Coordinates of C-alpha atoms in Angstrom, one line a residue:
X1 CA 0.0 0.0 0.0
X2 CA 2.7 2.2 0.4
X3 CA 5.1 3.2 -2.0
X4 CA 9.1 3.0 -2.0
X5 CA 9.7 6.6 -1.1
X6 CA 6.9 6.5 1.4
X7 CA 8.2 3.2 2.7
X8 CA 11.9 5.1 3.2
X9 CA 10.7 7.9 4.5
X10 CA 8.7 6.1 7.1
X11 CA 10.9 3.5 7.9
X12 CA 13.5 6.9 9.0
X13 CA 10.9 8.0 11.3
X14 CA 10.0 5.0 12.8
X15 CA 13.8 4.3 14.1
X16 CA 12.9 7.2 16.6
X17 CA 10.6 4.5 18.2
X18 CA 12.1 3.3 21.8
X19 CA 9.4 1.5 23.4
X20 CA 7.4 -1.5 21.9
X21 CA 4.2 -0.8 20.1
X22 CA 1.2 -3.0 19.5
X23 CA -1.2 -1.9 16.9
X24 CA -4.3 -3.8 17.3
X25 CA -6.4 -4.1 14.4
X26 CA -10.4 -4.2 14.6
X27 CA -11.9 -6.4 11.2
X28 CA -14.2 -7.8 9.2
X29 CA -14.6 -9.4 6.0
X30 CA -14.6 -6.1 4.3
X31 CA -12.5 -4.6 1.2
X32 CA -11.8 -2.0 3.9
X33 CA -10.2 -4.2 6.3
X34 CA -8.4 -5.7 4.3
X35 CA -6.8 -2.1 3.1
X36 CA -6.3 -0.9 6.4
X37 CA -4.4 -4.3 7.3
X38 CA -2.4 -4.0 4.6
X39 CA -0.8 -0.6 5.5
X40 CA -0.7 -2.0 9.2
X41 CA 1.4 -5.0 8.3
X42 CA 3.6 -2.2 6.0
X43 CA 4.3 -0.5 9.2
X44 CA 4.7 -3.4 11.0
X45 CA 7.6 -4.9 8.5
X46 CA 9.7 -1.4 9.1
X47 CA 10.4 -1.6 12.4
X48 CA 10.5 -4.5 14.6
X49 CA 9.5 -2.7 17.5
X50 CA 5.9 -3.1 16.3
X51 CA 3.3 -5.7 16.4
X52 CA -0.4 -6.0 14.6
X53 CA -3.0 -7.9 16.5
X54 CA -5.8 -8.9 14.7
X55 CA -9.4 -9.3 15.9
X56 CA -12.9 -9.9 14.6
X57 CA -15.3 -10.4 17.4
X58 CA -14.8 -7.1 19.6
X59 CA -17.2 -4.2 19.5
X60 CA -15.2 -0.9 17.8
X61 CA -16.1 0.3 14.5
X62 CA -14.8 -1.7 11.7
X63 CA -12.7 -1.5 10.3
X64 CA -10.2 0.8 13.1
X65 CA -6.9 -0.1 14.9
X66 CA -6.3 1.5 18.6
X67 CA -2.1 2.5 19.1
X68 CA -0.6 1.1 22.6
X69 CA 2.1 -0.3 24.4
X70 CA 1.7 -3.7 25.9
X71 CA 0.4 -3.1 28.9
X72 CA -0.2 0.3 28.5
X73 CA -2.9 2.9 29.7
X74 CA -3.1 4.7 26.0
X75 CA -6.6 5.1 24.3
X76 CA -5.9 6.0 21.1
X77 CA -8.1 5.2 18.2
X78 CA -8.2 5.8 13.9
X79 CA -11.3 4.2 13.0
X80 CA -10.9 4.0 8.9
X81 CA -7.7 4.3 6.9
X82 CA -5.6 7.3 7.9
X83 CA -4.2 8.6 4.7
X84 CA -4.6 11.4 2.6
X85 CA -3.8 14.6 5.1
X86 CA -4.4 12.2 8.2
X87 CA -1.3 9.9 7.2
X88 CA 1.0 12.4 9.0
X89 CA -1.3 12.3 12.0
X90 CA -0.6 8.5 11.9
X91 CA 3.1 8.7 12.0
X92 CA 3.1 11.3 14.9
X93 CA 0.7 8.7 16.8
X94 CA 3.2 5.7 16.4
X95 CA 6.4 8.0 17.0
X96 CA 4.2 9.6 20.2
X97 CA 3.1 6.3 21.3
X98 CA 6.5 4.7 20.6
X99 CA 8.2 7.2 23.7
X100 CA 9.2 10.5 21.2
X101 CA 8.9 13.4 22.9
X102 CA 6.4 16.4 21.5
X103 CA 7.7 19.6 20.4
X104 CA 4.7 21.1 22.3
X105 CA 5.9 23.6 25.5
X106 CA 6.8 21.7 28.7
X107 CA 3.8 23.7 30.3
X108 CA 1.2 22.6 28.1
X109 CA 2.4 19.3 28.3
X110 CA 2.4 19.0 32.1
X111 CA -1.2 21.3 31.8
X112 CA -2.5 18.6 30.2
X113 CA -0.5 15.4 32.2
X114 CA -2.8 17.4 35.2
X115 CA -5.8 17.3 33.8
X116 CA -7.8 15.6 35.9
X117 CA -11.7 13.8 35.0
X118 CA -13.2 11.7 32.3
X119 CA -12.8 12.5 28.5
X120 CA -13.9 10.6 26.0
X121 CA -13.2 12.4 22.7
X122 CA -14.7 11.7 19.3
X123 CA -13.5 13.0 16.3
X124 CA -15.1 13.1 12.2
X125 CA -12.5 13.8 9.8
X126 CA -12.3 13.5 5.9
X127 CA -9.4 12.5 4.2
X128 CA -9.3 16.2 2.1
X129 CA -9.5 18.4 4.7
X130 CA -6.6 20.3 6.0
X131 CA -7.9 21.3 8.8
X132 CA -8.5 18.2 10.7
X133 CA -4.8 16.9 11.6
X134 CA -4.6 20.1 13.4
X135 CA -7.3 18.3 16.1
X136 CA -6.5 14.7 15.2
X137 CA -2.6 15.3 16.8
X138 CA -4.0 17.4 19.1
X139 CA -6.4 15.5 21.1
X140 CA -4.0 11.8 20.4
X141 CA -0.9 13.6 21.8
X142 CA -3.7 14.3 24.9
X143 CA -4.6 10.7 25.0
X144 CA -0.8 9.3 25.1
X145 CA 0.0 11.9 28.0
X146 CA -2.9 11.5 30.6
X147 CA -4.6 7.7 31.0
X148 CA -7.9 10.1 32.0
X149 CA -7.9 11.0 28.0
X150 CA -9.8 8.9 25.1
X151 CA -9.5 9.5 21.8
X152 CA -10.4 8.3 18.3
X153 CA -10.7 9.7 15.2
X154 CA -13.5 8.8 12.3
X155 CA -13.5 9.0 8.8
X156 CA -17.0 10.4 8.2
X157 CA -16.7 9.5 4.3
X158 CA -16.1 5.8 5.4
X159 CA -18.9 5.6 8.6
X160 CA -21.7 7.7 6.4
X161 CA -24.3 6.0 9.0
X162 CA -23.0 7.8 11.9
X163 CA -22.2 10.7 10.2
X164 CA -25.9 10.7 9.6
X165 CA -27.3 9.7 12.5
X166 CA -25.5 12.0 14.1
X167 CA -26.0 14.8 12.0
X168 CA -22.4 15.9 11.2
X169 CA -22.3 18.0 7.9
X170 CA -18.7 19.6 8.5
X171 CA -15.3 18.7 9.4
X172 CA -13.3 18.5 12.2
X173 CA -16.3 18.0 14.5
X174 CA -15.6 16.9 18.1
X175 CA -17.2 15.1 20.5
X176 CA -16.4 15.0 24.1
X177 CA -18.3 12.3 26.3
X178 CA -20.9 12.1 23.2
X179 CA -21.7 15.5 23.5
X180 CA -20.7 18.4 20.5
X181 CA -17.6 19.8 22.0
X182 CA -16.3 22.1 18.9
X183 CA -16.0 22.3 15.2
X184 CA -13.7 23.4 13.4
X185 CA -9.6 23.9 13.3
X186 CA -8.4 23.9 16.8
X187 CA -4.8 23.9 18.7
X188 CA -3.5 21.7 21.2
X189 CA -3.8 25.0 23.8
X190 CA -7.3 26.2 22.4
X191 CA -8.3 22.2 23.7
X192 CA -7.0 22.2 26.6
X193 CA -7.9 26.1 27.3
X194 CA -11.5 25.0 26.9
X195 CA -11.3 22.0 28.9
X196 CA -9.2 24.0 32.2
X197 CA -11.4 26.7 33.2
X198 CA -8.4 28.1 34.9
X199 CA -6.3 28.5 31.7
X200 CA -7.7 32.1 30.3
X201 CA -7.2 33.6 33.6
X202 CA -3.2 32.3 33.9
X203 CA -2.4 33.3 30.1
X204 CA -4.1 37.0 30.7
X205 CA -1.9 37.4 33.3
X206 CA 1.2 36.0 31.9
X207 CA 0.4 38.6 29.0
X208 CA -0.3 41.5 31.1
X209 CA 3.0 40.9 33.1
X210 CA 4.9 41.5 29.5
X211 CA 7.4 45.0 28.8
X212 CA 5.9 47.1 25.8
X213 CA 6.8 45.9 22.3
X214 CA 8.6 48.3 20.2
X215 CA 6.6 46.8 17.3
X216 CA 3.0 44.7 18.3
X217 CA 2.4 42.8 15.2
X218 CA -1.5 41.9 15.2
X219 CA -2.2 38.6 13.2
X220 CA -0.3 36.1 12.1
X221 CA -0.8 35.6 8.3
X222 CA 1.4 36.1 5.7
X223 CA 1.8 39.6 6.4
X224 CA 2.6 39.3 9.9
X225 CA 4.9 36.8 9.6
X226 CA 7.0 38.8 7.1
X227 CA 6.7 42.0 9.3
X228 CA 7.8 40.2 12.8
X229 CA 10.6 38.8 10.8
X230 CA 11.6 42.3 9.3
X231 CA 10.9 44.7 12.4
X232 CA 12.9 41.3 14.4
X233 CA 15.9 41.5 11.9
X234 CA 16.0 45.0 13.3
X235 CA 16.9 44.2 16.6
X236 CA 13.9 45.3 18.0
X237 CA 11.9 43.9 20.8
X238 CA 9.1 42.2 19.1
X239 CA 5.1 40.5 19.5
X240 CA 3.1 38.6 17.6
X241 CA -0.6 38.2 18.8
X242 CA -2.8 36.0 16.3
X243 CA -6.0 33.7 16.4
X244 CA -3.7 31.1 14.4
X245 CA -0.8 31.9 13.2
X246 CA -1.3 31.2 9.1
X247 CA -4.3 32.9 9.2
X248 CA -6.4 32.0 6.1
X249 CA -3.3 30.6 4.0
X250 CA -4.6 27.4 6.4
X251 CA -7.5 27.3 4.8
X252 CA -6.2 27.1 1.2
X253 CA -5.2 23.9 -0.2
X254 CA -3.8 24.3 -3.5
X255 CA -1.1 27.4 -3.8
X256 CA 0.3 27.7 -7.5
X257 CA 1.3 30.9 -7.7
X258 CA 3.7 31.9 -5.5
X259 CA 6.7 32.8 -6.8
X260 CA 9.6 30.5 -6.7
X261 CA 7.5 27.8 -5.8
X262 CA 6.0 25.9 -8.4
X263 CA 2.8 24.4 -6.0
X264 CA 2.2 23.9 -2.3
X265 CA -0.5 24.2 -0.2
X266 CA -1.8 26.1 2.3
X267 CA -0.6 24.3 6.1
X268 CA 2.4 23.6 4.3
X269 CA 3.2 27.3 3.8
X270 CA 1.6 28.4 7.1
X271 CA 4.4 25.9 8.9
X272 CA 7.3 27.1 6.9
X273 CA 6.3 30.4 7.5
X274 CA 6.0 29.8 11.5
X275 CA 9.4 28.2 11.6
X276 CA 10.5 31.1 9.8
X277 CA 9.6 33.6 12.5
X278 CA 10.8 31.5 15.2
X279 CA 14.2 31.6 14.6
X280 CA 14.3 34.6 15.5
X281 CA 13.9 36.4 19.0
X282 CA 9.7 37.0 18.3
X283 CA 7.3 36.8 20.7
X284 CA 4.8 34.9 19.5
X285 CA 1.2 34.8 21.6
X286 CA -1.5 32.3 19.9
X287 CA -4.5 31.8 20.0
X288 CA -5.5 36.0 21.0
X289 CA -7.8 37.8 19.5
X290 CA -7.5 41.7 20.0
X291 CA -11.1 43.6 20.9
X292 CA -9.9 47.1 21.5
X293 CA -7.2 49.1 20.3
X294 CA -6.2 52.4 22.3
X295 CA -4.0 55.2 20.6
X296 CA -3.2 58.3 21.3
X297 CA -0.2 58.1 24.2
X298 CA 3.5 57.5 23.9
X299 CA 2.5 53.8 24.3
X300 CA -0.4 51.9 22.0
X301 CA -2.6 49.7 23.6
X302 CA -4.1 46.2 22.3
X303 CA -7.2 44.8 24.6
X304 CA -7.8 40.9 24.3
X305 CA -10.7 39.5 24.5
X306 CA -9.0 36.5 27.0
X307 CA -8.8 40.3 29.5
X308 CA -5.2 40.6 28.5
X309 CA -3.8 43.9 27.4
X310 CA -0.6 44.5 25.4
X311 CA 1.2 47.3 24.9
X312 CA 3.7 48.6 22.7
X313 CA 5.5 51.6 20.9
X314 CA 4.3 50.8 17.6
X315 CA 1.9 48.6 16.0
X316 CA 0.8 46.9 12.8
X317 CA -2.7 45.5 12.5
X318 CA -2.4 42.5 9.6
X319 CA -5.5 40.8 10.8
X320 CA -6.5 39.3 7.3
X321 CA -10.0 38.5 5.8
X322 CA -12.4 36.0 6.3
X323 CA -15.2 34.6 4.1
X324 CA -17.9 36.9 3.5
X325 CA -21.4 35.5 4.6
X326 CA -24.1 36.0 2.0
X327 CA -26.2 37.3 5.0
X328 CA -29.6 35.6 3.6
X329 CA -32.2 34.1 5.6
X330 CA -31.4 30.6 6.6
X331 CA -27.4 30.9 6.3
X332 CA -26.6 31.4 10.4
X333 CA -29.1 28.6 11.0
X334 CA -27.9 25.9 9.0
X335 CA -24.4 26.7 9.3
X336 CA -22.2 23.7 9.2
X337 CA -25.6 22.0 8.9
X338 CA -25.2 21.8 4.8
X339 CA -23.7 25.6 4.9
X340 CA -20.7 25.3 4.3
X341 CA -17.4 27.3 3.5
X342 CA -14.6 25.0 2.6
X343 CA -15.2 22.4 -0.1
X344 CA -12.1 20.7 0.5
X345 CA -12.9 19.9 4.1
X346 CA -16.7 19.5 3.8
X347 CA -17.1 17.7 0.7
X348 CA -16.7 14.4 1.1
X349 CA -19.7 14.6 3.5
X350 CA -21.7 15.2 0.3
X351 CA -20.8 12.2 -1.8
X352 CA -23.4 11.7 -3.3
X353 CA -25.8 14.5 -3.0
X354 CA -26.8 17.5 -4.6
X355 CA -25.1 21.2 -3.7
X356 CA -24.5 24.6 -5.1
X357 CA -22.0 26.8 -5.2
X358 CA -22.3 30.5 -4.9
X359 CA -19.9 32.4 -6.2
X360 CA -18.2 32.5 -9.6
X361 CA -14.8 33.6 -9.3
X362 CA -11.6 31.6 -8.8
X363 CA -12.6 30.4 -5.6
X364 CA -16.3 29.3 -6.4
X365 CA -15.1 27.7 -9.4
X366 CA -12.1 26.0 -8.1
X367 CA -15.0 24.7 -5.4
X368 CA -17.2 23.6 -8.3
X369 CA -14.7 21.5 -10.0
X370 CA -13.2 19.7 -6.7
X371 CA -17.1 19.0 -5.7
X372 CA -18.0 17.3 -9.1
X373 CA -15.4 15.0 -8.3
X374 CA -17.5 14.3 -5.3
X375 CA -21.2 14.9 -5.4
X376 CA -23.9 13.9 -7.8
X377 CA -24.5 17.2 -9.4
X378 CA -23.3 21.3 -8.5
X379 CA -25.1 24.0 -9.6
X380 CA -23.2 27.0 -9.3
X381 CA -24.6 30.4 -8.8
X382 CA -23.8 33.6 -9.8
X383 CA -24.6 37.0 -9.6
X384 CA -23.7 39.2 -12.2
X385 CA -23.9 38.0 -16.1
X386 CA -20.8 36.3 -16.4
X387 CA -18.4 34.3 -14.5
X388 CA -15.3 36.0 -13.1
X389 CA -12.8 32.9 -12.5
X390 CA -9.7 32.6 -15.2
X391 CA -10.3 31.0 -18.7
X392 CA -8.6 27.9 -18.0
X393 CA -11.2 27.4 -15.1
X394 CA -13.7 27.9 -16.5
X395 CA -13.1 25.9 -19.6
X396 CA -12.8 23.1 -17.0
X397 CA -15.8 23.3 -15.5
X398 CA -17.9 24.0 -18.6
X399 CA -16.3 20.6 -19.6
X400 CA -17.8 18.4 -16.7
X401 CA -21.0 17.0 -17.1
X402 CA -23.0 17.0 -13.6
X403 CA -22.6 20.8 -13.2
X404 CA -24.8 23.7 -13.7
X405 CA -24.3 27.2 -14.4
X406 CA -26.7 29.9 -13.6
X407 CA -25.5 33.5 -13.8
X408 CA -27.9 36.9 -13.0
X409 CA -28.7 34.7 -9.6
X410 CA -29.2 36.2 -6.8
X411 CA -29.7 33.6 -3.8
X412 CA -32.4 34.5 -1.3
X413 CA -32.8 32.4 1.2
X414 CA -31.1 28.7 2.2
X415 CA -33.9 26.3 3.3
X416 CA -33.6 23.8 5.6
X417 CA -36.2 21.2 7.6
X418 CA -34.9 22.1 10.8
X419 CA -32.2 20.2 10.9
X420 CA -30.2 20.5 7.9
X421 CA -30.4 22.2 4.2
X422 CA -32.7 20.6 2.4
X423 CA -33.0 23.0 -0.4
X424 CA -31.9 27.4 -2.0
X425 CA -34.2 29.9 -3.3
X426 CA -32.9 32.3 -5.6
X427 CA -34.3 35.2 -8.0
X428 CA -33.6 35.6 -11.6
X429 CA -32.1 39.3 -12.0
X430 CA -32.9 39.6 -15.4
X431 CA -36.2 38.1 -15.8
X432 CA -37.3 38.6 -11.5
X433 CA -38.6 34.7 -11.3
X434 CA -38.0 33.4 -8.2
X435 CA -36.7 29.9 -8.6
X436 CA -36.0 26.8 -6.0
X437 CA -33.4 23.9 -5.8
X438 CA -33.4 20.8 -4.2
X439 CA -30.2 19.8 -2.7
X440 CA -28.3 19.2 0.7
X441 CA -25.0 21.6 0.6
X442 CA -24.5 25.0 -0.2
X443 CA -21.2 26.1 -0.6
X444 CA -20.5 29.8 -0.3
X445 CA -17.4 31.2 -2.1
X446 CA -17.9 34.5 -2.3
X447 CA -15.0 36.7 -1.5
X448 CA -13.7 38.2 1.8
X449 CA -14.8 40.8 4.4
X450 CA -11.8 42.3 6.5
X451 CA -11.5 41.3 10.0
X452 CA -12.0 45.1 11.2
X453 CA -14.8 45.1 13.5
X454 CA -12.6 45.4 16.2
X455 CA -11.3 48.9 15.3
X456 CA -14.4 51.0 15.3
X457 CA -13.7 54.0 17.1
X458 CA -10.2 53.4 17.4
X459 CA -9.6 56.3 15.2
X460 CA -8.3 54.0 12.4
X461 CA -9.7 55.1 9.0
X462 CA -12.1 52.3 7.3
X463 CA -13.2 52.5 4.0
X464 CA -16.5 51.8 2.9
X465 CA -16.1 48.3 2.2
X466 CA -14.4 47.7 5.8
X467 CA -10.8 48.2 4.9
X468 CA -7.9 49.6 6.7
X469 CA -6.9 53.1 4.8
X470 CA -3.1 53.0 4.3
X471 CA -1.1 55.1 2.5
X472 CA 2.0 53.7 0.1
X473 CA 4.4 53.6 3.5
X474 CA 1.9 51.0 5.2
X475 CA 0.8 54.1 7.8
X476 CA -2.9 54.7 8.9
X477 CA -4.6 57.4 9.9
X478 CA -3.5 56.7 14.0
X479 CA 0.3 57.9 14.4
X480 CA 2.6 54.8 15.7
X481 CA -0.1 52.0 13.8
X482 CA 0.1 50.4 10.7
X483 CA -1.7 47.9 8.6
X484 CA -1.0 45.3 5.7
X485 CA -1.8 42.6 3.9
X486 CA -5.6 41.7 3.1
X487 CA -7.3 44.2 5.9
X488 CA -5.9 47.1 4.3
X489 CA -7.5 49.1 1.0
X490 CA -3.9 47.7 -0.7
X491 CA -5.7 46.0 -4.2
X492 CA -5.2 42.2 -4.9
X493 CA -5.9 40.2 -2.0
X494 CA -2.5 37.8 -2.9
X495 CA -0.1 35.8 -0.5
X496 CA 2.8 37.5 -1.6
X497 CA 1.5 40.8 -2.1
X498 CA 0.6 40.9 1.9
X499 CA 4.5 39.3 2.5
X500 CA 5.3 42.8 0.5
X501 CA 3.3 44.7 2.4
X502 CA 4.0 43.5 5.5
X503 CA 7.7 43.9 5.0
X504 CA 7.0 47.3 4.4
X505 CA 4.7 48.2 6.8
X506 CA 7.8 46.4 9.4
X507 CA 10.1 48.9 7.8
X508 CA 8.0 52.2 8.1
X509 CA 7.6 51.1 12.0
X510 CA 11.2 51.0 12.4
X511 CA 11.5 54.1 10.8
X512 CA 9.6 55.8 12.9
X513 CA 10.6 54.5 16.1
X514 CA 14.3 55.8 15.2
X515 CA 12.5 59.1 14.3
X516 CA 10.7 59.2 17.7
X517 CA 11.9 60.8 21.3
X518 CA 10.5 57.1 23.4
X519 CA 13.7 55.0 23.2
X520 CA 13.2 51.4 21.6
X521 CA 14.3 48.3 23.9
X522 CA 18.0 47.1 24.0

């Protein structure tokens, strides 16, 4: 099942292994089985430090495999064949299990060695998403370091009963003690945060204890890593404060065009770029979000909503985009209930089904074309007369034969049983018909809103469409703050346009600390 590079490559990893391993391998009769115990038996023959015990008449999900030591305490669980994005969630599982240490902090480590109760975590994945490894690690890393701590994780394309019993019509969604626990893209910390009540209330005041920053770089995207590694190169004391760092490069899968690299995708970048910053002396705080920012003295403030407040000389605000809602009746209430925003995660919920699309640029045709692969039929919607994606896109998708297009469509309501999506109105802008589909997904891929909310009456400038006004130097409208990257008016919403921008922006903060009477930090 695996091939010869795969097989080397593993084989490397697994001499990391110091303690025995026994994989043991739920089955039936299955073709399914039978694939999962093929790759289990691959493992097995590269190390010797690992067994595979087979059994038919237990009571997991078939076909799974749980990862222990003999003898050991570990509940850890893949029920369906971990490939695809999950593969590497499999070889951190047998390296984990197998007595390699984490690269996580020491403190989060022992934070969660000390959590104390019963948890019993469930996890739905799909093989496409990129999202999901994120919780996958997460939550088995949890389960090797505390006995207290269950975890497996569930291929929803290859359990379609459960996933439907259960309702579950997005990916990563968790479980804890069979109760809905989060959905989602979530870090170690962010699990564990949730999990200690105490955890906000320590980090707030680990953050209030910090010196002011000469530069405070908010987010953590592709401009704000390239800032913190400029302003850094400087020799300047500096913070990075992000939801995530990668912002919404980790919710892109394919990446063709940036330069240098022929392709890559999104997590990949993200991690390179993360690895990038930390080699040099950056502060980086995850998993804050900023509520308030506060101008107008010799030092800036930032107010987290965790109650933490950072301060710093200057600061630049590179808090990104997200996806823009189509704010229609229904969307809110069936979200992640057949409304969906990333095809690549969600779609193999919908094998099978009917969706649309709504939105016909790159995004929304890029969507289109994964899906068909997918689903039984996409129509995709759009509003003005024509489609907006490149030529070569849409030459593909006009070429594939269980998908619609309908331009002059402007959707008006998502419809729903209740429960789920069970249907889309939309009206005919040329003609004024209103018109109804049947189907069970609605994708929605129609551009970004900046992430700006925050900054009303801050002082910052906005534009009318929510922007950060900046001038060519990266400056706004507040002395000592600067923007970049997607949240600013700068045109062409492009990975390496915000890496540009936030260079500059980095620059044009040093520059003005030099120019300033308040000293910078040794």
């Amino acid at each position: 099942m695996l091939d010869a590079n795969l097989r080397t490559q593993l084989k490397s990893y697994l001499e990391k292994v110091t303690q025995p391993i026994e994989i043991v391998a739920s089955i039936d009769d299955g073709d399914k089985s039978r694939e999962m115990l093929e790759l289990l038996h691959d493992i097995a023959g590269l190390s010797d430090r690992i067994a595979v015990i087979e059994r038919r008449d237990d009571t997991e999900r078939k076909p799974s495999f749980s990862i222990n030591r003999p003898g050991g305490e570990i509940s850890l669980r893949f029920a369906g064949i971990p490939m695809g994005h999950e593969f590497t969630s499999l070889v951190l599982a047998l390296l984990q299990v197998g007595g390699h240490p984490s690269k996580a902090s020491a403190d989060l480590l022992d934070q969660v060695r000390n959590l104390d109760g019963d948890y019993r975590f469930e996890t739905f994945f799909s093989l496409s998403c990129q999202n999901c490894p994120d919780v996958v690690q997460a939550l088995n890393l949890m389960s090797v370091l505390n006995p207290k701590i269950q975890h497996v994780a569930i291929d929803g394309a290859l359990f379609q009963e459960e996933v439907a019993e259960r309702q579950i019509m997005a990916v990563p969604t968790i479980f804890l003690n069979g109760q809905p626990f989060g959905q989602g893209r979530m870090e170690l910390a962010e699990i564990v945060g949730k999990i200690d009540s105490g955890a906000a209330k320590r980090e707030a005041a680990k953050l209030n204890a910090k010196a002011p920053f000469d530069v405070l770089i908010v987010g953590g995207g592709p401009a704000g890593a390239a800032a913190a590694i400029y302003a850094a190169r400087k020799g300047i004391r500096t913070g990075v404060a992000t939801e995530r760092f990668g912002g919404q490069v980790l919710d892109t899968l394919a990446i063709e065009n940036f330069i240098s690299v022929k392709e890559t995708e999104g997590p990949k970048l993200a991690a390179a770029l993360e690895e990038h910053v930390k080699a040099y002396d950056v502060d980086i705080m995850n998993l804050q979000r900023a509520e308030k920012l506060v101008g107008g003295g010799d030092l800036i403030e930032v107010q987290m909503a965790g109650g933490a407040t950072l301060k710093a000389k200057t600061v630049i605000l590179a808090t990104g985009a997200r996806w823009r809602d189509m704010n229609v009746p229904g969307e809110q209430e069936y979200r992640t209930k057949g409304v969906t925003y990333c095809p690549h995660c969600d779609g193999p919920l919908f094998k099978g089904k009917n969706v649309a699309v709504i939105g016909g640029g790159n995004s929304g045709v890029e969507a289109a074309i994964d899906l068909a692969g997918v689903v039984a039929h996409v129509t995709l919607l759009e509003f003005m007369g024509e489609l907006r994606a490149d030529a070569v896109l849409q030459n593909k998708l006009r070429s594939l034969p269980n998908v619609k297009i309908i331009t002059n469509a402007q959707t008006t309501e998502v419809n729903g049983d209740g429960q789920k999506v069970n249907g889309l109105t939309y009206k005919d802008r040329t003609s004024g018909e209103v018109h109804k589909l049947d189907l069970e997904g609605v994708f929605v891929q129609i551009g970004l809103l900046p992430n700006t909310a925050w900054l009303k009456g801050s002082g910052v400038e906005l534009s009318k469409h929510g922007e950060i006004v900046v001038d060519a130097r990266g400056q706004t409208s507040v002395p000592g703050v600067f923007a970049a990257g997607d949240v600013t008016t700068v045109p062409y919403k492009q990975i390496i346009i915000a890496m540009g921008e936030g260079t500059k922006a980095a620059l044009t903060a040093f520059d003005h600390l030099i120019r300033s009477p308040i000293p910078m930090a040794a």
